[in-house]
XYZ file of C-alpha atoms in Angstrom:
686
model
C -0.059 0.227 -0.151
C 2.700 2.469 0.707
C 4.673 1.197 -2.125
C 1.518 2.179 -4.565
C 1.321 5.556 -2.558
C 4.933 6.547 -3.082
C 4.800 5.240 -6.600
C 1.875 7.571 -7.265
C 3.376 10.715 -5.537
C 6.582 10.200 -7.517
C 4.849 9.702 -10.361
C 2.794 13.168 -9.944
C 6.141 14.481 -9.172
C 7.718 13.617 -12.348
C 4.678 14.496 -14.356
C 4.797 18.149 -12.297
C 8.350 18.449 -13.408
C 7.679 17.834 -17.085
C 5.038 20.045 -17.209
C 6.641 22.765 -15.179
C 10.089 22.128 -17.520
C 8.136 22.482 -20.878
C 5.940 25.533 -19.633
C 9.613 27.163 -18.561
C 11.016 26.172 -22.131
C 8.263 27.528 -24.021
C 7.612 30.554 -22.310
C 11.387 31.202 -22.584
C 11.779 30.944 -26.221
C 8.607 32.619 -26.819
C 10.221 35.562 -24.697
C 13.354 35.500 -26.462
C 11.899 35.523 -30.116
C 10.062 38.910 -28.954
C 13.268 40.611 -28.719
C 15.403 38.818 -31.136
C 15.540 41.160 -33.596
C 16.542 44.093 -31.547
C 20.276 44.783 -31.040
C 22.022 44.983 -28.573
C 19.561 42.431 -26.960
C 17.048 43.775 -24.226
C 18.165 41.845 -21.393
C 15.795 43.970 -18.759
C 12.967 43.645 -21.016
C 13.350 39.845 -21.685
C 13.377 38.951 -18.063
C 10.473 41.325 -17.160
C 8.427 39.499 -19.955
C 9.881 35.910 -18.892
C 9.336 36.604 -15.166
C 5.437 37.803 -15.857
C 4.637 35.048 -18.216
C 5.903 32.524 -15.564
C 4.185 34.159 -13.018
C 0.820 33.961 -15.023
C 1.367 30.051 -15.640
C 1.933 29.839 -11.950
C -1.378 31.463 -11.025
C -3.292 29.620 -13.845
C -1.679 26.175 -12.466
C -2.859 26.965 -9.250
C -6.372 27.659 -10.172
C -6.478 24.731 -12.136
C -4.924 22.416 -9.417
C -7.579 23.914 -6.875
C -10.164 23.005 -9.487
C -9.018 19.573 -9.948
C -8.809 18.612 -6.590
C -12.500 20.028 -6.238
C -13.817 18.378 -9.488
C -16.227 15.690 -7.787
C -18.027 19.158 -6.446
C -18.133 20.911 -9.490
C -21.245 19.378 -11.265
C -23.317 20.065 -8.030
C -21.986 23.777 -7.516
C -22.613 24.353 -11.207
C -26.390 23.773 -10.752
C -26.686 25.164 -7.179
C -25.242 28.757 -8.203
C -26.042 28.633 -11.886
C -27.296 32.130 -11.946
C -23.779 33.299 -10.416
C -22.352 31.323 -13.057
C -23.941 32.546 -16.084
C -22.943 36.204 -14.296
C -19.464 34.904 -14.274
C -19.465 34.118 -18.096
C -20.712 37.529 -18.910
C -18.207 39.065 -17.044
C -15.409 36.981 -18.753
C -16.592 37.688 -22.079
C -16.621 41.366 -20.979
C -13.034 41.105 -19.689
C -11.788 39.681 -23.036
C -13.523 42.246 -24.794
C -12.241 44.855 -22.507
C -8.499 43.473 -22.978
C -8.601 43.673 -26.861
C -10.037 47.307 -26.588
C -7.209 48.612 -24.176
C -4.663 46.407 -25.517
C -3.748 45.164 -22.212
C -1.069 42.085 -22.030
C -1.848 38.637 -21.086
C 0.297 38.402 -18.282
C 0.549 38.134 -14.605
C -1.135 41.272 -13.375
C -3.802 41.166 -15.976
C -4.647 37.112 -15.060
C -4.901 38.548 -11.546
C -7.242 41.559 -12.103
C -9.469 39.189 -14.522
C -9.559 36.809 -10.880
C -10.184 39.752 -8.971
C -13.158 41.144 -10.992
C -14.661 37.692 -11.632
C -15.097 37.430 -7.833
C -15.878 40.981 -7.506
C -18.863 40.626 -10.093
C -20.327 37.675 -9.374
C -20.048 37.948 -5.102
C -23.548 39.752 -4.759
C -25.250 36.824 -6.668
C -23.184 33.856 -4.704
C -24.435 36.032 -1.409
C -27.938 35.611 -2.451
C -27.727 32.162 -3.599
C -26.291 30.984 -0.192
C -29.107 33.082 1.519
C -31.660 31.135 -0.661
C -30.425 27.683 -0.120
C -29.819 28.054 3.785
C -33.528 29.700 3.989
C -35.706 28.306 0.110
C -39.042 30.306 0.496
C -40.605 32.262 -2.357
C -39.131 35.237 -1.083
C -35.485 34.629 -0.886
C -36.078 33.148 -4.502
C -37.582 36.564 -5.573
C -34.744 38.293 -3.818
C -32.101 36.017 -5.753
C -33.467 36.618 -8.734
C -33.709 40.516 -8.032
C -29.803 40.601 -7.381
C -29.008 38.281 -10.204
C -31.063 40.265 -12.738
C -29.830 43.893 -11.293
C -26.294 42.493 -11.638
C -27.079 41.383 -14.994
C -28.687 44.786 -16.121
C -25.866 46.638 -14.600
C -23.309 44.818 -16.368
C -25.284 45.274 -19.690
C -25.182 49.135 -19.062
C -21.912 49.030 -18.427
C -20.999 46.954 -21.094
C -22.546 49.641 -23.726
C -21.081 52.467 -21.844
C -17.714 50.782 -22.223
C -18.415 50.011 -25.836
C -19.054 53.525 -26.776
C -16.170 55.194 -24.493
C -13.718 52.481 -23.414
C -14.308 53.111 -19.757
C -16.770 52.282 -16.816
C -19.774 54.295 -16.255
C -19.272 57.584 -14.910
C -20.883 60.292 -12.923
C -21.510 62.495 -15.549
C -23.694 59.605 -17.111
C -26.402 60.339 -13.661
C -25.782 64.289 -14.127
C -27.399 64.044 -17.534
C -29.949 61.311 -17.103
C -33.403 62.574 -17.528
C -35.907 61.850 -20.464
C -34.012 63.949 -23.175
C -30.914 61.701 -22.538
C -32.455 58.559 -22.707
C -34.633 59.749 -25.961
C -31.231 60.667 -27.536
C -29.532 57.616 -26.926
C -32.542 55.314 -27.584
C -32.302 57.269 -31.116
C -29.010 56.537 -31.575
C -29.536 52.744 -31.313
C -30.882 50.856 -34.719
C -33.699 48.591 -34.676
C -31.254 45.317 -34.732
C -29.533 46.810 -31.969
C -32.621 47.378 -29.682
C -33.850 43.721 -30.414
C -30.294 42.337 -29.350
C -30.698 44.473 -26.091
C -33.922 42.990 -25.549
C -32.666 39.790 -26.509
C -29.956 39.864 -23.816
C -32.789 40.631 -21.319
C -34.834 38.061 -22.044
C -32.058 35.453 -22.216
C -31.110 36.535 -18.647
C -34.296 35.979 -17.312
C -34.582 32.782 -19.090
C -30.952 31.509 -17.612
C -32.107 32.194 -13.979
C -32.560 28.787 -12.097
C -32.412 27.278 -8.943
C -32.396 23.933 -7.756
C -35.322 22.420 -5.760
C -34.734 22.570 -2.029
C -32.286 19.868 -0.561
C -32.558 18.186 2.932
C -28.618 18.877 3.195
C -28.529 22.701 3.877
C -25.251 24.254 2.665
C -23.017 25.471 5.498
C -23.346 29.189 4.939
C -20.625 30.409 7.542
C -18.051 28.263 5.826
C -19.780 28.781 2.243
C -19.321 33.125 2.954
C -15.654 32.478 4.384
C -14.436 30.551 1.679
C -16.158 32.798 -0.863
C -14.986 35.952 1.003
C -11.366 34.531 1.769
C -10.906 33.929 -2.262
C -12.551 37.012 -3.191
C -9.949 39.180 -0.975
C -7.199 36.641 -1.852
C -7.235 37.513 -5.569
C -8.089 41.415 -4.810
C -4.758 41.555 -2.153
C -2.564 39.626 -4.439
C -3.502 42.143 -7.739
C -3.136 45.155 -6.053
C 0.022 44.202 -3.648
C 1.304 43.183 -6.795
C 0.391 46.480 -8.801
C 2.071 48.265 -6.537
C 5.245 46.211 -5.986
C 5.676 46.496 -9.584
C 5.520 50.266 -9.631
C 7.657 50.723 -6.720
C 10.416 48.061 -7.869
C 10.536 50.041 -11.347
C 10.515 53.330 -9.748
C 13.242 52.275 -7.839
C 15.344 50.734 -10.626
C 15.154 54.130 -12.320
C 13.426 52.757 -15.532
C 10.895 55.677 -15.669
C 9.994 55.048 -19.275
C 8.499 51.468 -18.296
C 7.188 53.173 -15.207
C 5.226 55.665 -17.147
C 3.728 52.694 -19.244
C 2.979 50.501 -16.251
C 0.978 53.398 -14.841
C -1.361 53.519 -17.519
C -1.778 49.741 -17.824
C -2.426 49.590 -14.065
C -5.161 52.033 -14.718
C -6.643 49.886 -17.546
C -6.139 46.594 -15.345
C -7.921 48.060 -12.721
C -11.046 48.352 -15.064
C -10.555 44.748 -15.148
C -10.825 44.709 -11.100
C -13.481 47.064 -10.688
C -16.842 45.525 -9.233
C -19.485 47.074 -11.553
C -22.443 47.191 -9.842
C -20.464 49.052 -6.864
C -19.186 51.400 -9.538
C -22.411 52.034 -11.012
C -24.168 52.522 -7.575
C -21.160 54.873 -6.294
C -21.370 56.882 -9.436
C -25.085 57.372 -9.505
C -25.258 58.255 -5.566
C -21.889 60.051 -4.788
C -19.871 62.710 -6.344
C -16.462 61.487 -6.390
C -14.699 64.510 -7.936
C -16.297 66.546 -5.522
C -15.392 64.254 -2.418
C -12.057 63.762 -3.884
C -11.506 67.804 -3.977
C -12.945 68.308 -0.888
C -11.290 65.742 1.104
C -7.786 64.806 -0.537
C -6.935 67.763 -2.627
C -6.610 70.739 -0.099
C -5.617 74.004 -1.074
C -2.173 73.973 -2.359
C 0.543 76.871 -2.064
C 2.612 77.517 -5.120
C 6.706 77.138 -3.946
C 9.470 78.965 -5.471
C 10.292 75.817 -7.094
C 6.951 75.421 -8.566
C 6.818 78.610 -9.969
C 9.979 77.956 -11.474
C 8.903 75.567 -13.293
C 5.127 76.888 -14.205
C 7.403 79.682 -16.016
C 9.672 77.057 -17.854
C 6.575 75.132 -19.037
C 4.656 78.041 -19.996
C 1.862 77.813 -18.125
C 2.615 81.261 -16.091
C 4.053 84.109 -17.896
C 6.586 87.280 -16.872
C 6.424 88.998 -19.873
C 4.937 92.633 -19.796
C 1.402 93.220 -21.183
C 0.944 94.854 -24.232
C -1.153 98.062 -24.729
C -4.695 96.969 -25.122
C -6.048 97.796 -28.835
C -9.139 99.735 -29.612
C -12.200 97.204 -29.975
C -11.364 94.900 -33.128
C -15.256 94.019 -33.911
C -18.788 94.895 -32.790
C -20.191 91.708 -32.915
C -18.796 88.134 -32.149
C -20.798 84.969 -32.995
C -19.134 81.760 -31.360
C -20.759 78.722 -33.043
C -19.797 75.709 -30.481
C -20.084 72.103 -32.273
C -20.826 69.121 -30.086
C -17.991 66.896 -29.419
C -15.755 67.338 -32.667
C -12.258 66.320 -32.580
C -10.075 68.502 -35.025
C -9.157 65.368 -36.723
C -12.766 65.092 -37.801
C -11.853 67.650 -40.695
C -10.402 66.227 -43.480
C -7.709 69.123 -43.628
C -6.140 67.667 -40.310
C -6.931 64.129 -41.084
C -6.818 61.899 -44.401
C -8.636 59.376 -42.609
C -11.747 61.762 -43.164
C -12.852 61.733 -47.146
C -12.038 65.291 -48.387
C -15.486 65.145 -49.540
C -16.885 65.031 -46.125
C -15.796 68.440 -45.178
C -14.749 70.337 -47.898
C -16.516 73.770 -46.554
C -14.612 73.435 -43.286
C -11.421 72.824 -45.176
C -11.869 75.895 -47.086
C -12.449 78.171 -43.920
C -9.251 76.196 -42.311
C -7.354 77.534 -45.685
C -8.845 80.783 -45.923
C -8.945 82.246 -42.462
C -6.679 82.356 -39.119
C -7.200 79.508 -37.189
C -5.497 77.485 -34.470
C -3.964 73.741 -35.604
C -3.098 72.882 -31.751
C -6.257 74.140 -30.102
C -6.788 71.417 -26.880
C -10.027 70.969 -24.938
C -9.290 72.226 -21.354
C -12.274 70.058 -19.824
C -14.934 67.288 -20.488
C -17.786 67.234 -20.588
C -20.116 70.004 -22.252
C -20.277 72.075 -19.105
C -16.882 71.990 -17.800
C -15.502 72.801 -21.185
C -17.797 75.545 -21.519
C -16.319 76.642 -18.110
C -13.018 76.521 -19.528
C -14.230 78.526 -22.737
C -16.463 81.468 -20.777
C -14.045 81.664 -17.254
C -10.763 80.696 -18.500
C -10.588 77.999 -15.188
C -9.872 74.337 -15.279
C -12.134 72.903 -12.525
C -15.944 73.257 -12.476
C -17.848 73.256 -9.254
C -21.838 74.209 -9.981
C -22.637 73.882 -6.236
C -20.473 76.908 -5.688
C -22.154 80.447 -6.070
C -21.189 81.615 -9.544
C -22.667 84.996 -9.496
C -19.913 86.520 -8.358
C -17.250 84.790 -10.853
C -15.807 87.026 -13.959
C -16.959 85.426 -17.331
C -16.316 86.475 -20.981
C -19.858 87.298 -21.023
C -19.822 89.419 -18.100
C -17.011 91.061 -19.122
C -18.472 91.707 -22.743
C -21.756 93.099 -21.238
C -20.000 95.186 -19.037
C -18.583 97.014 -22.017
C -21.589 97.561 -23.836
C -21.955 94.131 -25.563
C -25.300 92.136 -25.442
C -24.836 88.619 -24.309
C -26.783 85.461 -26.000
C -26.640 81.990 -25.469
C -28.616 79.387 -27.441
C -28.489 75.779 -26.761
C -30.072 72.897 -28.541
C -30.791 70.765 -25.689
C -33.448 71.066 -22.954
C -33.031 73.520 -20.287
C -33.411 70.809 -18.044
C -30.624 68.920 -19.111
C -27.912 69.136 -16.697
C -29.916 72.049 -15.027
C -28.427 74.174 -17.452
C -31.145 76.999 -17.288
C -30.028 77.262 -13.534
C -26.116 76.579 -14.185
C -25.520 78.588 -17.143
C -27.080 81.791 -16.159
C -25.593 81.786 -12.637
C -22.406 80.563 -13.478
C -21.257 82.021 -16.650
C -23.988 85.262 -16.634
C -25.163 85.349 -20.245
C -27.735 87.946 -20.346
C -30.132 86.309 -22.428
C -30.575 82.365 -22.527
C -32.735 79.990 -24.721
C -33.418 76.141 -24.790
C -35.160 73.916 -26.413
C -38.534 74.823 -24.707
C -37.887 78.567 -25.689
C -37.760 77.461 -29.455
C -40.757 75.381 -29.133
C -42.494 78.406 -27.668
C -41.044 80.396 -30.840
C -42.970 77.895 -33.207
C -39.767 75.841 -33.819
C -40.669 72.389 -34.110
C -38.609 68.806 -35.193
C -36.472 68.478 -32.114
C -35.261 64.860 -31.519
C -33.555 62.458 -29.377
C -30.918 65.013 -27.587
C -32.606 68.494 -28.908
C -32.719 70.630 -32.099
C -30.796 69.554 -35.031
C -28.104 71.753 -36.918
C -29.950 73.092 -39.453
C -33.215 74.487 -37.199
C -30.419 75.766 -34.645
C -28.624 78.070 -37.817
C -32.017 79.031 -38.929
C -32.652 80.390 -35.431
C -29.582 82.080 -35.217
C -29.985 83.516 -38.437
C -33.426 85.202 -37.417
C -32.005 86.153 -34.466
C -29.198 88.307 -35.662
C -31.196 89.731 -38.521
C -33.058 91.436 -35.304
C -30.276 92.396 -33.821
C -28.603 93.858 -36.735
C -26.087 96.858 -36.096
C -26.126 96.567 -32.464
C -23.227 95.248 -30.288
C -23.570 91.634 -29.270
C -21.652 88.186 -28.180
C -24.065 85.436 -29.524
C -23.298 81.733 -28.651
C -25.098 78.956 -30.681
C -24.421 75.632 -29.320
C -25.191 72.500 -31.315
C -25.629 68.856 -30.536
C -25.689 67.179 -33.799
C -22.427 65.357 -33.057
C -23.207 63.930 -29.419
C -22.221 60.681 -28.692
C -22.507 57.747 -29.120
C -23.764 58.390 -32.414
C -24.313 61.439 -34.615
C -27.541 62.762 -36.013
C -27.520 63.569 -40.017
C -30.163 64.161 -42.133
C -28.469 64.030 -45.555
C -30.043 61.154 -47.693
C -27.921 58.193 -48.955
C -28.660 59.649 -52.962
C -27.178 62.975 -51.947
C -24.072 61.593 -50.305
C -20.923 61.864 -52.062
C -20.005 58.712 -53.723
C -16.528 58.407 -52.025
C -18.095 57.792 -48.560
C -21.896 57.001 -49.548
C -21.261 53.203 -48.047
C -19.409 54.251 -45.259
C -20.210 52.526 -42.232
C -18.415 54.802 -39.705
C -21.235 56.918 -38.898
C -18.967 60.082 -37.730
C -17.990 60.573 -41.098
C -21.577 61.186 -42.480
C -22.391 63.266 -39.172
C -19.296 65.722 -40.057
C -20.776 66.247 -43.958
C -24.161 66.991 -42.142
C -21.682 69.334 -39.884
C -20.112 70.628 -43.233
C -23.298 71.082 -45.119
C -24.967 72.974 -42.292
C -22.202 75.633 -41.771
C -21.720 75.913 -45.425
C -25.638 77.015 -45.461
C -25.638 79.520 -42.550
C -22.684 81.503 -44.170
C -24.225 81.629 -47.284
C -27.260 82.743 -45.617
C -25.301 84.821 -43.406
C -23.325 86.823 -46.438
C -27.032 86.988 -48.414
C -28.385 88.537 -45.208
C -25.676 91.437 -44.878
C -24.180 89.712 -41.479
C -21.039 89.453 -42.898
C -19.181 92.414 -42.427
C -15.892 93.955 -41.154
C -16.743 94.502 -37.942
C -18.508 91.322 -37.116
C -16.208 88.112 -36.191
C -17.500 84.251 -36.549
C -15.748 81.625 -34.412
C -16.027 78.023 -34.901
C -15.233 75.552 -32.192
C -16.214 72.815 -29.934
C -17.275 72.246 -26.556
C -14.852 69.404 -25.814
C -13.193 66.441 -28.033
C -15.403 63.295 -28.376
C -15.035 60.796 -25.210
C -12.394 58.209 -25.865
C -13.631 54.971 -27.932
C -15.730 54.127 -30.280
C -15.422 55.384 -33.607
C -12.944 57.976 -32.297
C -10.266 55.766 -31.974
C -10.543 54.292 -35.380
C -10.664 57.764 -37.028
C -7.870 59.468 -34.599
C -4.620 57.541 -35.329
C -2.269 59.441 -33.187
C -2.085 58.114 -29.600
C -1.530 61.267 -28.057
C -4.433 63.433 -30.170
C -7.073 60.465 -28.786
C -6.444 61.118 -24.705
C -9.254 62.261 -22.643
C -8.055 65.775 -23.449
C -7.678 66.494 -27.026
C -7.202 68.698 -29.854
C -10.470 70.528 -31.366
C -11.332 72.948 -33.862
C -10.590 76.571 -33.669
C -11.412 78.865 -36.843
C -11.929 82.773 -37.146
C -14.018 83.868 -39.778
C -14.346 87.325 -40.758
C -14.237 89.847 -44.000
C -11.478 91.712 -41.690
C -8.723 89.502 -40.156
C -6.179 92.335 -39.867
C -7.024 92.233 -35.842
C -5.846 88.531 -35.881
C -2.662 88.654 -38.065
C -0.658 88.158 -34.983
C -2.259 84.957 -34.302
C 0.314 81.906 -34.564
C -1.537 78.882 -36.522
C 1.015 76.587 -35.149
C 0.916 77.612 -31.284
C -0.169 75.321 -28.435
C -3.151 76.568 -26.547
C -6.344 75.334 -25.098
C -9.845 76.719 -24.344
C -8.833 78.484 -20.997
C -6.952 80.975 -23.595
C -9.931 81.957 -25.663
C -11.734 84.118 -23.221
C -8.561 86.255 -22.617
C -8.060 86.487 -26.234
C -11.237 88.019 -27.265
C -11.464 90.310 -24.536
C -7.793 91.481 -25.623
C -9.399 91.809 -28.746
C -11.959 93.849 -27.693
C -9.717 96.238 -25.919
C -11.039 95.079 -22.503
C -8.566 93.697 -19.830
C -8.997 90.280 -18.802
C -10.011 89.587 -15.362
C -7.363 88.615 -12.744
C -9.112 85.178 -12.314
C -8.482 84.175 -15.884
C -5.623 81.545 -15.739
C -5.222 81.614 -19.737
C -3.165 83.745 -22.182
C -3.573 86.183 -24.877
C -3.248 84.168 -27.991
C -2.649 87.678 -30.034
C 0.477 88.664 -27.679
C 3.862 87.084 -27.661
C 5.478 86.229 -24.454
C 9.221 85.148 -23.644
C 7.834 81.876 -22.240
C 6.901 79.050 -24.469
C 3.123 78.253 -25.374
C 1.468 75.614 -24.082
C -2.249 73.968 -23.889
C -3.591 72.851 -20.578
C -6.396 70.583 -19.615
C -8.284 68.582 -16.754
C -10.319 65.683 -16.539
C -10.713 62.776 -14.146
C -8.396 63.711 -11.438
C -5.878 64.387 -13.911
C -3.992 67.454 -15.785
C -2.693 67.197 -19.093
C -0.104 69.495 -20.722
C 1.000 69.949 -24.147
C 3.599 71.877 -26.002
C 5.743 71.795 -29.043
C 8.468 69.603 -27.602
C 6.296 67.646 -24.781
C 3.504 66.483 -23.353
C 2.596 64.482 -20.300
C -0.303 63.766 -17.945
C -0.144 64.273 -14.411
C -2.524 62.475 -11.566
C -3.393 65.218 -8.702
C -1.775 63.266 -5.456
C 0.294 61.038 -7.398
C 2.575 59.368 -4.917
C 5.453 58.670 -6.911
C 5.745 61.637 -9.471
C 8.440 61.121 -11.934
C 9.453 64.682 -12.674
C 9.169 67.802 -10.370
C 7.312 69.524 -12.727
C 4.433 67.152 -12.673
C 4.128 67.887 -8.665
C 4.131 71.125 -9.253
C 1.630 71.285 -12.154
C -0.435 69.487 -9.759
C -0.098 72.052 -7.092
C -0.746 74.748 -9.769
C -4.388 73.306 -10.591
C -5.488 73.095 -7.430
C -3.970 76.264 -6.383
C -5.854 78.368 -9.037
C -9.127 76.118 -8.230
C -9.130 77.440 -4.707
C -7.606 80.999 -5.334
C -9.825 81.301 -8.666
C -7.059 82.673 -10.867
C -3.355 83.444 -10.997
C -0.860 84.341 -8.002
C -0.757 87.883 -7.633
C 1.150 89.684 -10.217
C 0.987 87.511 -13.317
C 0.172 88.647 -16.527
C -2.257 87.265 -19.269
C-alpha cells in the first residue's frame, strides 16, 4: 500500500516537473523571440516578460489544481449557483472584450485583475444564492432573482457604456440622466441593436434557474468564509502586485517603463472593478467633489513650483502690450458638440475630402489654431473653460460673483446671448449657465418650441434648425453690439445625427459604415448653408467675427479611436477646431496657427481683442500677444492634469504618490491652487 502510494506521488511529481519544465522552455523561447530582432538584446525587457509569463502560468496552474482537487463537487456547485455562473461567463466575455479594446497584455497582473474582477462581480449573486439555499422560501427566491437580474442589467449598461467610451459608467452619466438623455440614447440605436438588447434581457431572465430545496443545507458560514477569503486573496494579490511592480520600476530608475506601467495599471483596475458597486457609487456620490473636498486641499505654490510653471509656459512674466481699440462690434461663436480637430479632412486623411470641403476651405482661408486643445470634458466643464478661463468647475458653488467672458463683454456694452439645442433641464442648464456664466439671454429647446420651431428629436434641435434660429435672431440684432453663442448637438455621442439622404451623399463615402464621417458631412453642409445665408442677409462685415469651435473632444472609444490614429491626440483631453471667420482679419494677424493653446485661452484672447482687460481670475493667455515663455495647452479631466507643448506632453494625476518629475508635482499644485484662489498668483499677467 505504501509502495503504491509512494509510486503515485513520485509519478505525480515527475509529471509536475515535466509540465513545469515544458512551460518554462516554451515561455523562455517565446520571450526570446519577442526581442530577437533588437540589437543589443534587451536583457531587462526579456526577463520582465519571462517572469511575468511564468508568474501568470503559476497562477493558472494553482487555479486549475484547486479545481481539479474539487472536481467531484463542480457539477453540484454549477447547478446550485447557476445564476452566478451565468454572471461569471458574462463578465469573462466582457473582460475579454476589454482586454482587446484596451490592448492589455496577457501576463501575470492582467490575469490577477481578471480573477479579482470575476469574484468582485459575482459576489452579490453568490451571497443571494447562499441565503436562498439556506432558507429556500419564495421571498428569498425572488430576492435571489432580483440580485441576479440587477447585476446582469448593470453589467449590460456598463458594457454598452464601455463599448462607446472605453471606460466604466461615469458620474457624468447620472448628472445628465433625464428623459431627453434617454431619448437621445434610444434614437442612436438601430432596430437591430435594440432587438439585441431585448434578446439579452430575455436571455438573462430565461437563464435564471435554481435547484429544488434539499435536505442537506449548505454551511452558510463556511461558504461565505471560503468565497470571501478567495475574493480578498485575489484582490490583495492583484493590488499588492501592482504596487510592488510600480515601486520596483521606480527604484530601478526605469522611468519610461514606470510611466507605461501606470497606464496599464489604470486599465487593469477597470478589469478588477466591481461593476455594480461602481455604478451605484457613481449614481449616489459625486466622487470628484468628494476627492476635491477631502484629498485635494488648498495648495501653495512654492518658489520651485513657480519656476517650473514659467519653464512650461503655464505662467508668464512678460509685460503686457497696451490694449488695442475694439476690433469688432459683433462676435458670434458656433460651438459644435464633441468634434475632434481630426474629424476634418484638412487635419486627417482618414476623413474623405468630400466630407468636410467647406470646413477645409475655411481653414485654408482664415486664421485658425491647429493645436487647440479642450481644457475639460464634458460639455459644462468645457464651456466653463471657454467662458471663465478656468480648469475646474463646481456647480454647487455660487457663480454669480465669478468673472466670465459674458460678464466682461456685457459690462462694456455688448449684449450676451446663449442659444442651446438641448432642454433647459438637461444637466440643470437654465440655472447653472445663467448663474455660472452670466449670459443676459438664455434660450433652450423649450423656448424654441414656444417660438414655433419643431422637429427636435433625441438630444434636442438639429443643426439646421439651430442655425436658422441664429440667423433670425442676428437679423433682429443687426447693427447692435453683441456676443452671441450657439451650441449645437448633432455630433453628440454615441452616434451623431445627420439628415442627408443616401443618394445625396458623395459617392466616395456613401457606403462608409463609420457614422462619424456622415455626421461631419452634415455638420459641413449646415455650416456652409449658414454662412451663405449670413452673407446674403448682410451679416458678414468688417465689424463681425465668427468663431467655429467645439465644446470638447469626443469621449475616448468607439469610432473616435478608429479615425484618430495618433495616440497623443485621442486622450481624454485632445485637439478641437478653432477657426476665426470675418471679412476683416487684420486684428488677428499676430495669431500663430501653429501655437499650442487650449480653451482657457480663448476668453482672454477675445477680451484683449476688444480692448478689454481680462479679469485677474482668468488663468489663460492672450493668443495675440508674444511672450518670452513657451506656449502650452492645459487641460483637466478625471482628476488628471494634461499638458501639451511643441516639445513635450505629459499627464499628471493629482496627488500622484510617485511623481516622476518635479514639474508634474508643480503642475498639480498649480491646478489646485488656481481652483481654490480662482486665478493666477498675484502679479502674473495674461
